[in-house]
PDB file of C-alpha atoms in Angstrom:
ATOM      1  CA  MET F   1      -0.001   0.040  -0.040  1.00  0.00           C
ATOM      2  CA  VAL F   2       1.573   3.497  -0.941  1.00  0.00           C
ATOM      3  CA  ARG F   3      -0.302   6.461   0.995  1.00  0.00           C
ATOM      4  CA  PHE F   4       0.368  10.024  -0.265  1.00  0.00           C
ATOM      5  CA  LEU F   5      -1.052  13.525   0.582  1.00  0.00           C
ATOM      6  CA  PHE F   6      -1.267  16.438  -1.204  1.00  0.00           C
ATOM      7  CA  LEU F   7      -1.587  19.658   0.630  1.00  0.00           C
ATOM      8  CA  VAL F   8      -3.011  22.761  -1.476  1.00  0.00           C
ATOM      9  CA  ALA F   9      -3.572  26.407  -0.109  1.00  0.00           C
ATOM     10  CA  MET F  10      -6.518  27.093  -2.863  1.00  0.00           C
ATOM     11  CA  PRO F  11      -9.432  24.929  -4.465  1.00  0.00           C
ATOM     12  CA  GLU F  12      -8.165  26.380  -7.885  1.00  0.00           C
ATOM     13  CA  GLU F  13      -4.769  24.559  -7.157  1.00  0.00           C
ATOM     14  CA  GLY F  14      -6.527  21.348  -6.715  1.00  0.00           C
ATOM     15  CA  LYS F  15      -8.858  21.176  -9.410  1.00  0.00           C
ATOM     16  CA  HIS F  16      -6.336  19.231 -11.979  1.00  0.00           C
ATOM     17  CA  LEU F  17      -5.353  17.023  -9.173  1.00  0.00           C
ATOM     18  CA  GLU F  18      -8.967  15.947  -8.686  1.00  0.00           C
ATOM     19  CA  LYS F  19      -9.147  14.878 -12.428  1.00  0.00           C
ATOM     20  CA  VAL F  20      -5.871  13.487 -12.424  1.00  0.00           C
ATOM     21  CA  PHE F  21      -6.097  10.998  -9.290  1.00  0.00           C
ATOM     22  CA  ASP F  22     -10.071  10.685  -9.532  1.00  0.00           C
ATOM     23  CA  LEU F  23     -10.486  12.059  -6.413  1.00  0.00           C
ATOM     24  CA  THR F  24     -13.793  12.817  -4.990  1.00  0.00           C
ATOM     25  CA  LYS F  25     -14.847  14.824  -1.726  1.00  0.00           C
ATOM     26  CA  ASP F  26     -15.229  12.657   1.250  1.00  0.00           C
ATOM     27  CA  ASP F  27     -17.566  14.304   3.427  1.00  0.00           C
ATOM     28  CA  ASP F  28     -17.728  10.973   5.572  1.00  0.00           C
ATOM     29  CA  THR F  29     -14.141  10.734   6.789  1.00  0.00           C
ATOM     30  CA  ALA F  30     -13.729  14.573   7.327  1.00  0.00           C
ATOM     31  CA  ALA F  31     -17.167  15.030   9.112  1.00  0.00           C
ATOM     32  CA  GLY F  32     -17.352  17.911  11.756  1.00  0.00           C
ATOM     33  CA  ASN F  33     -13.744  18.831  11.024  1.00  0.00           C
ATOM     34  CA  PRO F  34     -13.659  22.907  10.649  1.00  0.00           C
ATOM     35  CA  PHE F  35     -10.357  23.072   8.981  1.00  0.00           C
ATOM     36  CA  ILE F  36      -9.973  21.166   6.151  1.00  0.00           C
ATOM     37  CA  ASP F  37     -12.191  19.835   2.721  1.00  0.00           C
ATOM     38  CA  LEU F  38     -10.801  15.965   2.071  1.00  0.00           C
ATOM     39  CA  TYR F  39     -10.476  14.826  -1.200  1.00  0.00           C
ATOM     40  CA  SER F  40      -9.395  10.847  -1.727  1.00  0.00           C
ATOM     41  CA  ASN F  41      -9.600   8.264  -4.026  1.00  0.00           C
ATOM     42  CA  THR F  42     -10.403   5.723  -1.452  1.00  0.00           C
ATOM     43  CA  LYS F  43     -14.250   4.638  -2.029  1.00  0.00           C
ATOM     44  CA  PHE F  44     -14.742   2.960   1.365  1.00  0.00           C
ATOM     45  CA  CYS F  45     -16.247   4.858   4.413  1.00  0.00           C
ATOM     46  CA  CYS F  46     -14.427   4.273   7.717  1.00  0.00           C
ATOM     47  CA  SER F  47     -16.881   2.480   9.670  1.00  0.00           C
ATOM     48  CA  GLY F  48     -14.884  -0.375  11.213  1.00  0.00           C
ATOM     49  CA  SER F  49     -16.798  -3.141   9.402  1.00  0.00           C
ATOM     50  CA  LYS F  50     -15.045  -6.032   8.013  1.00  0.00           C
ATOM     51  CA  ASN F  51     -15.792  -4.942   4.385  1.00  0.00           C
ATOM     52  CA  ASP F  52     -13.584  -1.562   4.942  1.00  0.00           C
ATOM     53  CA  GLU F  53     -10.583  -3.660   6.208  1.00  0.00           C
ATOM     54  CA  GLU F  54     -11.086  -5.594   3.009  1.00  0.00           C
ATOM     55  CA  ASP F  55     -11.282  -2.690   0.754  1.00  0.00           C
ATOM     56  CA  LYS F  56      -7.995  -1.494   2.435  1.00  0.00           C
ATOM     57  CA  LYS F  57      -6.108  -4.577   1.477  1.00  0.00           C
ATOM     58  CA  THR F  58      -7.267  -4.306  -2.106  1.00  0.00           C
ATOM     59  CA  THR F  59      -6.735  -0.913  -2.460  1.00  0.00           C
ATOM     60  CA  LYS F  60      -2.642  -0.731  -3.854  1.00  0.00           C
ATOM     61  CA  ARG F  61      -2.668   3.347  -3.552  1.00  0.00           C
ATOM     62  CA  GLN F  62      -4.209   5.983  -1.461  1.00  0.00           C
ATOM     63  CA  ILE F  63      -4.100   9.324  -2.719  1.00  0.00           C
ATOM     64  CA  PHE F  64      -5.360  12.190  -0.211  1.00  0.00           C
ATOM     65  CA  MET F  65      -5.721  15.959  -0.994  1.00  0.00           C
ATOM     66  CA  VAL F  66      -6.580  18.577   1.813  1.00  0.00           C
ATOM     67  CA  VAL F  67      -7.961  21.936   0.833  1.00  0.00           C
ATOM     68  CA  PRO F  68      -8.429  24.562   3.598  1.00  0.00           C
ATOM     69  CA  LYS F  69     -12.072  25.295   4.325  1.00  0.00           C
ATOM     70  CA  ARG F  70     -13.200  29.301   3.336  1.00  0.00           C
ATOM     71  CA  ASP F  71     -12.759  31.529   6.122  1.00  0.00           C
ATOM     72  CA  LYS F  72     -15.735  31.657   7.697  1.00  0.00           C
ATOM     73  CA  VAL F  73     -15.787  35.167   8.828  1.00  0.00           C
ATOM     74  CA  HIS F  74     -14.147  36.879   5.882  1.00  0.00           C
ATOM     75  CA  ASN F  75     -15.522  34.511   3.101  1.00  0.00           C
ATOM     76  CA  CYS F  76     -12.471  33.923   1.134  1.00  0.00           C
ATOM     77  CA  PRO F  77      -9.855  30.781   0.900  1.00  0.00           C
ATOM     78  CA  SER F  78      -7.951  30.533   4.037  1.00  0.00           C
ATOM     79  CA  ILE F  79      -4.033  30.964   2.528  1.00  0.00           C
ATOM     80  CA  SER F  80      -0.859  31.641   4.669  1.00  0.00           C
ATOM     81  CA  SER F  81       1.511  29.733   6.832  1.00  0.00           C
ATOM     82  CA  GLU F  82      -1.149  29.610   9.573  1.00  0.00           C
ATOM     83  CA  SER F  83      -3.643  28.217   7.788  1.00  0.00           C
ATOM     84  CA  ALA F  84      -1.232  25.721   6.503  1.00  0.00           C
ATOM     85  CA  ALA F  85       0.026  24.586   9.566  1.00  0.00           C
ATOM     86  CA  VAL F  86      -3.057  24.174  11.372  1.00  0.00           C
ATOM     87  CA  CYS F  87      -4.369  21.927   8.176  1.00  0.00           C
ATOM     88  CA  ALA F  88      -1.503  20.208   7.769  1.00  0.00           C
ATOM     89  CA  PHE F  89      -1.607  18.853  11.303  1.00  0.00           C
ATOM     90  CA  SER F  90      -5.660  18.657  11.311  1.00  0.00           C
ATOM     91  CA  ALA F  91      -5.141  16.208   8.171  1.00  0.00           C
ATOM     92  CA  LEU F  92      -2.377  14.013   9.190  1.00  0.00           C
ATOM     93  CA  ASN F  93      -4.051  13.618  12.973  1.00  0.00           C
ATOM     94  CA  LEU F  94      -7.444  12.684  11.359  1.00  0.00           C
ATOM     95  CA  LEU F  95      -6.201   9.977   8.701  1.00  0.00           C
ATOM     96  CA  VAL F  96      -3.097   8.436  10.294  1.00  0.00           C
ATOM     97  CA  PRO F  97      -5.003   6.781  12.929  1.00  0.00           C
ATOM     98  CA  ILE F  98      -7.319   5.461  10.305  1.00  0.00           C
ATOM     99  CA  PHE F  99      -5.423   4.732   7.242  1.00  0.00           C
ATOM    100  CA  GLY F 100      -1.663   4.445   8.522  1.00  0.00           C
ATOM    101  CA  ALA F 101       1.455   6.336   7.774  1.00  0.00           C
ATOM    102  CA  PHE F 102       2.022   8.443   4.814  1.00  0.00           C
ATOM    103  CA  ASP F 103       4.767   7.397   2.609  1.00  0.00           C
ATOM    104  CA  LEU F 104       5.058  11.228   1.063  1.00  0.00           C
ATOM    105  CA  VAL F 105       3.456  14.275   1.866  1.00  0.00           C
ATOM    106  CA  VAL F 106       3.649  17.129  -1.169  1.00  0.00           C
ATOM    107  CA  SER F 107       3.468  20.518  -0.611  1.00  0.00           C
ATOM    108  CA  ALA F 108       1.862  21.444  -4.203  1.00  0.00           C
ATOM    109  CA  GLY F 109       0.863  24.517  -5.810  1.00  0.00           C
ATOM    110  CA  THR F 110       1.916  27.620  -7.395  1.00  0.00           C
ATOM    111  CA  CYS F 111       4.726  29.951  -6.135  1.00  0.00           C
ATOM    112  CA  GLY F 112       6.110  33.409  -7.244  1.00  0.00           C
ATOM    113  CA  GLY F 113       9.656  33.381  -8.965  1.00  0.00           C
ATOM    114  CA  ILE F 114      12.297  35.554  -8.172  1.00  0.00           C
ATOM    115  CA  GLN F 115      14.518  36.278 -11.152  1.00  0.00           C
ATOM    116  CA  GLN F 116      17.991  36.510 -10.658  1.00  0.00           C
ATOM    117  CA  PRO F 117      21.705  35.732 -12.138  1.00  0.00           C
ATOM    118  CA  LEU F 118      21.852  32.561 -14.158  1.00  0.00           C
ATOM    119  CA  ASP F 119      24.422  30.974 -12.419  1.00  0.00           C
ATOM    120  CA  VAL F 120      22.065  30.713  -8.993  1.00  0.00           C
ATOM    121  CA  PHE F 121      20.135  28.181 -11.255  1.00  0.00           C
ATOM    122  CA  LEU F 122      23.669  25.959 -11.087  1.00  0.00           C
ATOM    123  CA  ASP F 123      23.842  23.006  -9.125  1.00  0.00           C
ATOM    124  CA  GLU F 124      26.478  23.865  -6.423  1.00  0.00           C
ATOM    125  CA  GLU F 125      27.708  20.647  -5.914  1.00  0.00           C
ATOM    126  CA  GLN F 126      27.894  19.212  -9.372  1.00  0.00           C
ATOM    127  CA  GLY F 127      28.734  22.192 -11.277  1.00  0.00           C
ATOM    128  CA  THR F 128      25.805  21.656 -13.589  1.00  0.00           C
ATOM    129  CA  SER F 129      22.498  22.773 -14.656  1.00  0.00           C
ATOM    130  CA  THR F 130      19.692  21.413 -12.486  1.00  0.00           C
ATOM    131  CA  THR F 131      17.285  21.318 -15.396  1.00  0.00           C
ATOM    132  CA  THR F 132      17.674  18.422 -17.372  1.00  0.00           C
ATOM    133  CA  ALA F 133      14.462  19.405 -20.071  1.00  0.00           C
ATOM    134  CA  THR F 134      15.783  20.336 -23.333  1.00  0.00           C
ATOM    135  CA  THR F 135      15.641  23.843 -22.640  1.00  0.00           C
ATOM    136  CA  THR F 136      18.932  25.179 -20.255  1.00  0.00           C
ATOM    137  CA  THR F 137      19.723  27.655 -18.279  1.00  0.00           C
ATOM    138  CA  THR F 138      20.536  30.321 -20.872  1.00  0.00           C
ATOM    139  CA  THR F 139      16.982  31.239 -20.526  1.00  0.00           C
ATOM    140  CA  ALA F 140      15.913  32.759 -17.331  1.00  0.00           C
ATOM    141  CA  MET F 141      13.237  31.852 -14.895  1.00  0.00           C
ATOM    142  CA  GLN F 142       9.716  31.504 -16.729  1.00  0.00           C
ATOM    143  CA  GLN F 143       6.182  31.165 -15.900  1.00  0.00           C
ATOM    144  CA  GLY F 144       5.480  27.254 -15.804  1.00  0.00           C
ATOM    145  CA  ASP F 145       9.080  26.164 -14.369  1.00  0.00           C
ATOM    146  CA  VAL F 146       8.759  23.480 -11.449  1.00  0.00           C
ATOM    147  CA  PHE F 147      10.829  23.333  -8.702  1.00  0.00           C
ATOM    148  CA  VAL F 148      11.604  21.062  -5.815  1.00  0.00           C
ATOM    149  CA  ALA F 149      12.792  22.359  -2.754  1.00  0.00           C
ATOM    150  CA  LYS F 150      16.047  21.513  -1.646  1.00  0.00           C
ATOM    151  CA  GLN F 151      16.091  23.919   1.459  1.00  0.00           C
ATOM    152  CA  ILE F 152      12.388  25.520   2.837  1.00  0.00           C
ATOM    153  CA  ARG F 153      12.575  28.553   5.213  1.00  0.00           C
ATOM    154  CA  TYR F 154      10.718  31.535   6.426  1.00  0.00           C
ATOM    155  CA  LEU F 155      11.222  35.050   4.628  1.00  0.00           C
ATOM    156  CA  ASN F 156      11.484  37.976   6.950  1.00  0.00           C
ATOM    157  CA  ARG F 157      11.364  36.695  10.273  1.00  0.00           C
ATOM    158  CA  PHE F 158      13.571  38.670  12.947  1.00  0.00           C
ATOM    159  CA  ILE F 159      13.802  38.293  17.058  1.00  0.00           C
ATOM    160  CA  PRO F 160      16.930  39.822  18.453  1.00  0.00           C
ATOM    161  CA  PHE F 161      17.730  36.795  20.370  1.00  0.00           C
ATOM    162  CA  ASP F 162      20.324  34.353  19.245  1.00  0.00           C
ATOM    163  CA  GLU F 163      18.718  31.260  20.338  1.00  0.00           C
ATOM    164  CA  TYR F 164      15.487  31.904  17.893  1.00  0.00           C
ATOM    165  CA  LYS F 165      17.757  32.494  15.074  1.00  0.00           C
ATOM    166  CA  GLN F 166      17.326  29.073  13.291  1.00  0.00           C
ATOM    167  CA  TYR F 167      13.786  28.423  14.767  1.00  0.00           C
ATOM    168  CA  LEU F 168      12.929  31.552  12.760  1.00  0.00           C
ATOM    169  CA  HIS F 169      14.405  30.293   9.711  1.00  0.00           C
ATOM    170  CA  GLY F 170      12.706  27.241   9.781  1.00  0.00           C
ATOM    171  CA  SER F 171      15.117  25.423   7.663  1.00  0.00           C
ATOM    172  CA  GLY F 172      16.297  22.840   9.862  1.00  0.00           C
ATOM    173  CA  TYR F 173      13.447  20.338   8.717  1.00  0.00           C
ATOM    174  CA  LYS F 174      14.055  17.131   7.099  1.00  0.00           C
ATOM    175  CA  LEU F 175      12.932  17.110   3.420  1.00  0.00           C
ATOM    176  CA  VAL F 176      13.105  14.195   1.102  1.00  0.00           C
ATOM    177  CA  ASP F 177      15.903  14.124  -1.348  1.00  0.00           C
ATOM    178  CA  PRO F 178      15.259  16.640  -3.884  1.00  0.00           C
ATOM    179  CA  LYS F 179      17.345  14.954  -6.722  1.00  0.00           C
ATOM    180  CA  ARG F 180      15.491  11.868  -6.325  1.00  0.00           C
ATOM    181  CA  VAL F 181      11.847  13.584  -6.574  1.00  0.00           C
ATOM    182  CA  LYS F 182      13.184  15.277  -9.824  1.00  0.00           C
ATOM    183  CA  THR F 183      14.680  12.245 -10.983  1.00  0.00           C
ATOM    184  CA  ALA F 184      11.202  10.582 -10.523  1.00  0.00           C
ATOM    185  CA  ILE F 185       9.374  13.479 -12.384  1.00  0.00           C
ATOM    186  CA  LEU F 186      11.634  13.338 -15.471  1.00  0.00           C
ATOM    187  CA  ALA F 187      11.872   9.523 -15.690  1.00  0.00           C
ATOM    188  CA  ASP F 188       9.060  10.046 -18.154  1.00  0.00           C
ATOM    189  CA  LYS F 189      10.273  11.235 -21.580  1.00  0.00           C
ATOM    190  CA  ARG F 190       7.131  13.443 -21.999  1.00  0.00           C
ATOM    191  CA  ASN F 191       8.231  15.373 -19.086  1.00  0.00           C
ATOM    192  CA  LYS F 192      11.847  15.301 -19.439  1.00  0.00           C
ATOM    193  CA  ASP F 193      11.052  17.157 -23.291  1.00  0.00           C
ATOM    194  CA  THR F 194       8.344  19.468 -21.835  1.00  0.00           C
ATOM    195  CA  LEU F 195       9.379  20.620 -18.202  1.00  0.00           C
ATOM    196  CA  ARG F 196      11.940  22.834 -16.627  1.00  0.00           C
ATOM    197  CA  VAL F 197      12.512  21.266 -13.514  1.00  0.00           C
ATOM    198  CA  PHE F 198      14.929  22.980 -10.989  1.00  0.00           C
ATOM    199  CA  GLU F 199      15.503  22.158  -7.448  1.00  0.00           C
ATOM    200  CA  GLY F 200      15.543  25.382  -5.404  1.00  0.00           C
ATOM    201  CA  ASN F 201      15.117  27.311  -2.592  1.00  0.00           C
ATOM    202  CA  VAL F 202      11.608  28.126  -1.433  1.00  0.00           C
ATOM    203  CA  ALA F 203      10.872  30.779   0.859  1.00  0.00           C
ATOM    204  CA  THR F 204       7.576  31.004   2.769  1.00  0.00           C
ATOM    205  CA  SER F 205       6.252  34.527   3.448  1.00  0.00           C
ATOM    206  CA  ASN F 206       2.564  35.694   4.660  1.00  0.00           C
ATOM    207  CA  THR F 207       2.401  38.242   2.251  1.00  0.00           C
ATOM    208  CA  PHE F 208       3.137  38.762  -1.657  1.00  0.00           C
ATOM    209  CA  VAL F 209       6.894  39.957  -2.021  1.00  0.00           C
ATOM    210  CA  THR F 210       7.179  43.416  -3.397  1.00  0.00           C
ATOM    211  CA  ASP F 211      10.903  43.988  -2.977  1.00  0.00           C
ATOM    212  CA  ASP F 212      13.345  40.961  -4.590  1.00  0.00           C
ATOM    213  CA  SER F 213      16.460  42.496  -2.834  1.00  0.00           C
ATOM    214  CA  ILE F 214      15.140  40.298   0.544  1.00  0.00           C
ATOM    215  CA  PRO F 215      14.501  37.285  -1.237  1.00  0.00           C
ATOM    216  CA  LEU F 216      17.963  37.446  -3.401  1.00  0.00           C
ATOM    217  CA  GLN F 217      19.716  38.161  -0.266  1.00  0.00           C
ATOM    218  CA  GLU F 218      18.272  35.139   1.589  1.00  0.00           C
ATOM    219  CA  LYS F 219      19.248  33.360  -1.791  1.00  0.00           C
ATOM    220  CA  ALA F 220      15.251  32.159  -2.341  1.00  0.00           C
ATOM    221  CA  HIS F 221      14.548  30.988  -6.150  1.00  0.00           C
ATOM    222  CA  VAL F 222      10.505  31.085  -5.182  1.00  0.00           C
ATOM    223  CA  CYS F 223       8.508  32.458  -2.699  1.00  0.00           C
ATOM    224  CA  GLU F 224       4.974  31.140  -1.626  1.00  0.00           C
ATOM    225  CA  MET F 225       3.019  30.951   1.297  1.00  0.00           C
ATOM    226  CA  GLU F 226       2.601  27.435   2.964  1.00  0.00           C
ATOM    227  CA  ALA F 227       5.887  24.922   2.798  1.00  0.00           C
ATOM    228  CA  ALA F 228       7.880  26.087   5.813  1.00  0.00           C
ATOM    229  CA  ALA F 229       4.749  25.567   8.106  1.00  0.00           C
ATOM    230  CA  GLN F 230       3.828  22.486   6.715  1.00  0.00           C
ATOM    231  CA  ALA F 231       7.337  21.226   6.780  1.00  0.00           C
ATOM    232  CA  ARG F 232       7.536  21.827  10.533  1.00  0.00           C
ATOM    233  CA  ILE F 233       4.436  20.016  11.461  1.00  0.00           C
ATOM    234  CA  CYS F 234       5.451  17.040   9.374  1.00  0.00           C
ATOM    235  CA  CYS F 235       8.463  16.924  11.312  1.00  0.00           C
ATOM    236  CA  LEU F 236       6.961  17.172  14.514  1.00  0.00           C
ATOM    237  CA  MET F 237       4.438  14.338  13.875  1.00  0.00           C
ATOM    238  CA  ASN F 238       6.961  11.448  13.739  1.00  0.00           C
ATOM    239  CA  ASP F 239       9.233  12.905  10.568  1.00  0.00           C
ATOM    240  CA  VAL F 240       6.579  12.078   7.844  1.00  0.00           C
ATOM    241  CA  PRO F 241       8.490  12.460   4.445  1.00  0.00           C
ATOM    242  CA  PHE F 242       7.764  16.002   2.988  1.00  0.00           C
ATOM    243  CA  THR F 243       8.461  17.617   0.009  1.00  0.00           C
ATOM    244  CA  ALA F 244       7.129  20.749  -1.844  1.00  0.00           C
ATOM    245  CA  VAL F 245       6.665  20.988  -5.788  1.00  0.00           C
ATOM    246  CA  LYS F 246       5.921  24.320  -6.967  1.00  0.00           C
ATOM    247  CA  ILE F 247       4.933  25.644 -10.322  1.00  0.00           C
ATOM    248  CA  VAL F 248       5.808  29.649 -11.077  1.00  0.00           C
ATOM    249  CA  SER F 249       2.634  31.420 -11.616  1.00  0.00           C
ATOM    250  CA  ASP F 250       4.505  34.850 -12.020  1.00  0.00           C
ATOM    251  CA  VAL F 251       8.006  36.249 -12.239  1.00  0.00           C
ATOM    252  CA  ASP F 252       9.067  39.822 -11.286  1.00  0.00           C
ATOM    253  CA  LEU F 253       5.537  41.132 -12.345  1.00  0.00           C
ATOM    254  CA  SER F 254       4.536  44.664 -10.366  1.00  0.00           C
ATOM    255  CA  ILE F 255       1.965  43.936  -7.605  1.00  0.00           C
ATOM    256  CA  ARG F 256      -1.592  45.260  -8.778  1.00  0.00           C
ATOM    257  CA  ARG F 257      -5.268  44.549  -8.145  1.00  0.00           C
ATOM    258  CA  ARG F 258      -6.409  40.970  -9.700  1.00  0.00           C
ATOM    259  CA  ASP F 259      -8.387  42.761 -12.608  1.00  0.00           C
ATOM    260  CA  ASP F 260      -5.268  44.873 -13.915  1.00  0.00           C
ATOM    261  CA  GLU F 261      -3.477  43.838 -17.055  1.00  0.00           C
ATOM    262  CA  GLY F 262       0.018  42.650 -16.578  1.00  0.00           C
ATOM    263  CA  GLY F 263       0.586  42.477 -12.677  1.00  0.00           C
ATOM    264  CA  THR F 264       0.493  39.586 -10.469  1.00  0.00           C
ATOM    265  CA  GLY F 265      -2.988  39.799  -9.587  1.00  0.00           C
ATOM    266  CA  ALA F 266      -3.844  39.003 -13.026  1.00  0.00           C
ATOM    267  CA  CYS F 267      -1.079  36.501 -14.111  1.00  0.00           C
ATOM    268  CA  VAL F 268      -2.099  34.672 -10.745  1.00  0.00           C
ATOM    269  CA  PHE F 269      -5.474  34.118 -11.375  1.00  0.00           C
ATOM    270  CA  GLY F 270      -5.712  33.684 -14.769  1.00  0.00           C
ATOM    271  CA  PHE F 271      -3.076  31.310 -14.322  1.00  0.00           C
ATOM    272  CA  PHE F 272      -5.794  29.050 -13.451  1.00  0.00           C
ATOM    273  CA  GLY F 273      -8.033  29.633 -16.365  1.00  0.00           C
ATOM    274  CA  PRO F 274      -8.749  31.402 -19.768  1.00  0.00           C
ATOM    275  CA  ARG F 275      -8.630  35.570 -19.676  1.00  0.00           C
ATOM    276  CA  SER F 276      -9.233  37.800 -22.362  1.00  0.00           C
ATOM    277  CA  GLY F 277      -6.755  40.410 -23.400  1.00  0.00           C
ATOM    278  CA  LYS F 278      -2.890  39.935 -23.210  1.00  0.00           C
ATOM    279  CA  SER F 279      -2.179  38.666 -19.755  1.00  0.00           C
ATOM    280  CA  GLY F 280      -5.125  36.082 -20.456  1.00  0.00           C
ATOM    281  CA  GLU F 281      -2.761  35.198 -23.897  1.00  0.00           C
ATOM    282  CA  ARG F 282       0.266  35.022 -21.675  1.00  0.00           C
ATOM    283  CA  VAL F 283      -1.081  32.477 -19.007  1.00  0.00           C
ATOM    284  CA  GLN F 284      -2.284  29.775 -21.410  1.00  0.00           C
ATOM    285  CA  GLY F 285       0.839  28.292 -21.980  1.00  0.00           C
ATOM    286  CA  ALA F 286       1.540  28.118 -18.391  1.00  0.00           C
ATOM    287  CA  ARG F 287      -1.873  26.543 -17.792  1.00  0.00           C
ATOM    288  CA  GLY F 288      -0.824  23.630 -19.997  1.00  0.00           C
ATOM    289  CA  LYS F 289       2.269  23.438 -18.314  1.00  0.00           C
ATOM    290  CA  LEU F 290       0.020  23.010 -14.762  1.00  0.00           C
ATOM    291  CA  GLU F 291      -1.732  20.424 -16.331  1.00  0.00           C
ATOM    292  CA  TRP F 292       1.611  18.576 -16.936  1.00  0.00           C
ATOM    293  CA  TYR F 293       2.437  19.404 -13.802  1.00  0.00           C
ATOM    294  CA  CYS F 294      -0.299  17.177 -12.378  1.00  0.00           C
ATOM    295  CA  GLY F 295       0.644  14.585 -14.651  1.00  0.00           C
ATOM    296  CA  VAL F 296       4.211  14.578 -13.183  1.00  0.00           C
ATOM    297  CA  ARG F 297       2.661  13.827  -9.839  1.00  0.00           C
ATOM    298  CA  HIS F 298       0.572  10.900 -11.191  1.00  0.00           C
ATOM    299  CA  TRP F 299       3.377   9.303 -12.725  1.00  0.00           C
ATOM    300  CA  TYR F 300       5.516  10.049  -9.583  1.00  0.00           C
ATOM    301  CA  VAL F 301       2.727   8.515  -7.432  1.00  0.00           C
ATOM    302  CA  ARG F 302       1.927   5.709  -9.971  1.00  0.00           C
ATOM    303  CA  ARG F 303       5.860   4.300  -9.920  1.00  0.00           C
ATOM    304  CA  ALA F 304       6.285   5.166  -6.278  1.00  0.00           C
ATOM    305  CA  GLY F 305       4.893   2.078  -4.990  1.00  0.00           C
ATOM    306  CA  GLN F 306       7.933  -0.031  -5.748  1.00  0.00           C
ATOM    307  CA  THR F 307      10.846   2.678  -5.016  1.00  0.00           C
ATOM    308  CA  THR F 308       9.291   4.599  -1.896  1.00  0.00           C
ATOM    309  CA  LYS F 309      11.324   3.264   0.641  1.00  0.00           C
ATOM    310  CA  ARG F 310      14.704   2.580  -1.321  1.00  0.00           C
ATOM    311  CA  HIS F 311      14.586   6.122  -3.412  1.00  0.00           C
ATOM    312  CA  LEU F 312      12.530   8.312  -1.981  1.00  0.00           C
ATOM    313  CA  HIS F 313      13.785   8.961   1.398  1.00  0.00           C
ATOM    314  CA  ALA F 314      16.915  11.043   1.917  1.00  0.00           C
TER     315      ALA F 314
END
């Protein structure tokens, strides 16, 4: 039995996962949970009956996806590291006693790219490009690039006491070896020829980054709002294997409202569906890559049944 959990921040980020893995909303298992909406490919209810036990034995892989419930006060998606931590804990606390330990937890979704000198993309250990797709690092970071976390840390947190330095960074929590994750992704020739996949440093912040100087100083490749909090929860809850796989939705765009052309708002929301105008045209290719991105995870999970213990764990 192989068991995977995908953590996403917004419903839009989970739509393709639902389709690829044939996930359906599971209101029975998550009944009464105030924090998460649960989706799974596990068709049985956990009533404790003999049939439930037989179903567990015959199901070769169990895929779960968790999406935070909408904020009931402000009626908006519950994004941020706070929500990410609560949902990761709530999901593991709910599911592990019922189904057993997870082979992998994936923080999946979009991120903002931090454009930087091209040599930042070079593998410091190997001295070679971290991308194995047909394109090379002669092209700067693009919308649709995929990043596998080799380090995750918080951005712009500060307390003036030495004992809190590493805690505030949040960078000491164990991750699945990114090289092995990337190798699994690119083992499919279609993905190798289509995707640009990088091992990168993921920075978690509770705000859209308006000044690249801080992420550049911290050697961050991409910024998002969940992974550092989720990594800590997985570490504290018996070192559940954890990785973050993020796709770039925007790179170095001005911070503007959602309905403005050419800014981060238009680009991020347009990433999930068609829009009219120039920014709508720009995001269509990226949306195609998002579909491939979910296909990547499909391949990864489908093949991981034979290799999880031997190949995925750092």
